[in-house]
GROMACS .gro file of C-alpha atoms in nm:
model
  154
    1MET     CA    1   3.235  27.796   5.044
    2THR     CA    2   3.357  27.805   5.401
    3GLN     CA    3   3.131  27.910   5.682
    4HIS     CA    4   3.280  28.133   5.945
    5GLU     CA    5   3.210  28.083   6.309
    6PRO     CA    6   3.040  28.375   6.477
    7ALA     CA    7   3.277  28.598   6.668
    8ALA     CA    8   3.303  28.503   7.030
    9THR     CA    9   3.151  28.755   7.262
   10SER     CA   10   3.315  28.830   7.591
   11SER     CA   11   3.143  28.886   7.919
   12PHE     CA   12   3.418  29.138   7.994
   13GLN     CA   13   3.285  29.477   7.891
   14ARG     CA   14   3.465  29.709   8.136
   15ILE     CA   15   3.836  29.634   8.134
   16LEU     CA   16   4.086  29.821   8.344
   17VAL     CA   17   4.442  29.810   8.211
   18GLY     CA   18   4.725  29.888   8.451
   19VAL     CA   19   4.982  30.104   8.272
   20ASP     CA   20   5.335  30.179   8.390
   21PHE     CA   21   5.467  30.274   8.043
   22SER     CA   22   5.699  29.973   8.027
   23GLU     CA   23   5.716  29.747   7.723
   24SER     CA   24   5.525  29.479   7.913
   25SER     CA   25   5.237  29.710   8.005
   26THR     CA   26   5.223  29.839   7.647
   27HIS     CA   27   5.205  29.477   7.531
   28ALA     CA   28   4.929  29.407   7.786
   29LEU     CA   29   4.734  29.705   7.653
   30ALA     CA   30   4.774  29.583   7.295
   31THR     CA   31   4.652  29.239   7.406
   32ALA     CA   32   4.345  29.390   7.574
   33ARG     CA   33   4.266  29.594   7.264
   34THR     CA   34   4.295  29.286   7.041
   35ARG     CA   35   4.127  29.023   7.257
   36PHE     CA   36   3.834  29.232   7.376
   37PRO     CA   37   3.708  29.439   7.082
   38GLY     CA   38   3.406  29.647   7.175
   39ALA     CA   39   3.487  29.652   7.546
   40THR     CA   40   3.534  29.983   7.723
   41LEU     CA   41   3.897  30.019   7.829
   42ARG     CA   42   4.014  30.235   8.116
   43LEU     CA   43   4.389  30.290   8.134
   44VAL     CA   44   4.511  30.348   8.488
   45HIS     CA   45   4.854  30.468   8.590
   46VAL     CA   46   4.963  30.516   8.949
   47THR     CA   47   5.267  30.734   9.003
   48ASP     CA   48   5.450  30.543   9.274
   49ALA     CA   49   5.466  30.763   9.583
   50ARG     CA   50   5.755  30.552   9.712
   51VAL     CA   51   5.991  30.747   9.485
   52THR     CA   52   6.031  30.987   9.776
   53ALA     CA   53   6.109  30.710  10.030
   54ALA     CA   54   6.460  30.666  10.163
   55PRO     CA   55   6.639  30.339  10.246
   56ASP     CA   56   6.673  30.274  10.619
   57LEU     CA   57   6.943  30.090  10.813
   58MET     CA   58   6.730  29.777  10.853
   59GLY     CA   59   6.711  29.712  10.479
   60GLY     CA   60   6.363  29.856  10.425
   61VAL     CA   61   6.248  30.201  10.334
   62SER     CA   62   6.143  30.488  10.553
   63ALA     CA   63   5.866  30.717  10.446
   64ALA     CA   64   5.996  31.057  10.362
   65MET     CA   65   5.801  31.376  10.336
   66PRO     CA   66   5.679  31.375   9.976
   67ASP     CA   67   5.865  31.626   9.766
   68PRO     CA   68   5.577  31.812   9.601
   69THR     CA   69   5.800  31.940   9.321
   70LEU     CA   70   5.922  31.591   9.233
   71LEU     CA   71   5.572  31.441   9.248
   72HIS     CA   72   5.429  31.725   9.037
   73THR     CA   73   5.702  31.676   8.776
   74LEU     CA   74   5.636  31.301   8.764
   75GLU     CA   75   5.261  31.354   8.740
   76ASP     CA   76   5.301  31.598   8.449
   77ALA     CA   77   5.534  31.359   8.265
   78ASP     CA   78   5.299  31.065   8.325
   79ALA     CA   79   4.997  31.265   8.205
   80ALA     CA   80   5.178  31.352   7.882
   81ARG     CA   81   5.274  30.987   7.825
   82MET     CA   82   4.917  30.872   7.894
   83THR     CA   83   4.781  31.123   7.641
   84GLN     CA   84   5.008  30.973   7.375
   85LEU     CA   85   4.921  30.615   7.467
   86ALA     CA   86   4.541  30.632   7.500
   87ARG     CA   87   4.308  30.620   7.205
   88PRO     CA   88   4.022  30.872   7.186
   89ASP     CA   89   3.762  30.608   7.284
   90GLU     CA   90   3.958  30.495   7.593
   91GLU     CA   91   3.921  30.638   7.939
   92THR     CA   92   4.222  30.726   8.153
   93GLU     CA   93   4.291  30.776   8.521
   94LEU     CA   94   4.609  30.899   8.685
   95MET     CA   95   4.679  30.867   9.058
   96VAL     CA   96   4.964  30.895   9.306
   97GLY     CA   97   5.020  30.626   9.567
   98ASP     CA   98   5.088  30.255   9.587
   99PRO     CA   99   5.040  30.100   9.240
  100VAL     CA  100   4.876  29.780   9.367
  101THR     CA  101   4.625  29.957   9.590
  102GLY     CA  102   4.563  30.223   9.327
  103VAL     CA  103   4.482  29.976   9.050
  104LEU     CA  104   4.255  29.770   9.275
  105ASP     CA  105   4.074  30.075   9.413
  106ALA     CA  106   4.027  30.219   9.063
  107ALA     CA  107   3.888  29.887   8.938
  108GLY     CA  108   3.640  29.873   9.226
  109ARG     CA  109   3.524  30.234   9.192
  110TRP     CA  110   3.480  30.201   8.816
  111GLY     CA  111   3.309  29.861   8.829
  112ALA     CA  112   3.565  29.679   8.613
  113ASP     CA  113   3.486  29.325   8.496
  114LEU     CA  114   3.853  29.244   8.435
  115ILE     CA  115   4.195  29.384   8.518
  116VAL     CA  116   4.475  29.341   8.263
  117VAL     CA  117   4.838  29.391   8.367
  118GLY     CA  118   5.174  29.314   8.215
  119THR     CA  119   5.440  29.116   8.396
  120HIS     CA  120   5.806  29.208   8.415
  121ALA     CA  121   6.106  28.985   8.445
  122GLN     CA  122   6.273  29.059   8.778
  123GLY     CA  123   6.594  28.949   8.937
  124ALA     CA  124   6.558  28.689   9.215
  125LEU     CA  125   6.669  28.930   9.488
  126GLU     CA  126   6.435  29.207   9.374
  127HIS     CA  127   6.146  28.961   9.352
  128PHE     CA  128   6.220  28.822   9.701
  129PHE     CA  129   6.216  29.165   9.867
  130LEU     CA  130   5.951  29.346   9.662
  131GLY     CA  131   5.744  29.076   9.499
  132SER     CA  132   5.569  29.140   9.173
  133THR     CA  133   5.307  29.410   9.136
  134ALA     CA  134   5.113  29.174   8.908
  135GLU     CA  135   5.130  28.894   9.169
  136LYS     CA  136   5.002  29.126   9.439
  137ILE     CA  137   4.715  29.243   9.220
  138VAL     CA  138   4.621  28.880   9.145
  139ALA     CA  139   4.640  28.788   9.514
  140ARG     CA  140   4.427  29.079   9.634
  141SER     CA  141   4.177  29.125   9.351
  142ARG     CA  142   3.814  29.029   9.388
  143ILE     CA  143   3.766  29.038   9.011
  144PRO     CA  144   3.945  28.836   8.741
  145VAL     CA  145   4.296  28.945   8.645
  146LEU     CA  146   4.464  28.867   8.314
  147THR     CA  147   4.842  28.884   8.336
  148VAL     CA  148   5.023  28.923   8.006
  149ARG     CA  149   5.387  28.836   7.968
  150ARG     CA  150   5.580  28.966   7.674
  151GLU     CA  151   5.787  28.699   7.507
  152ASP     CA  152   6.157  28.756   7.547
  153ARG     CA  153   6.340  28.853   7.234
  154VAL     CA  154   6.608  28.616   7.113
   0.00000   0.00000   0.00000
């Protein structure tokens, strides 16, 4: 007869999962669900307000007046996707703004113990100019962050 070790309990009970509907964020959500059974999960998606920004001549972006129709359409689409993704026992929050700031603010307001985010493979040029959302969350967060990378398919 084999004795089983007692299940490990986690000190993480309130886990915020950043969701952008990519394969990597879906994988991060699955990881959070598996690794932290019994924890309360809050799925947060931030519709990136920069979709209405325009490139400027200096290589950056200039803020443009937000197109309310475009933002409303994106918000509706994101809300529908979140409804399909979330389980009945999971909380959700949808926002518009900067994804890094939104995730960090939501985690602070909610009192999260842990933030879980997926990482994306980026091209070198894109990473140089924009950096990684996950990296920025790790750098700015006052609470632990678990980054989850999906293994590349062969």
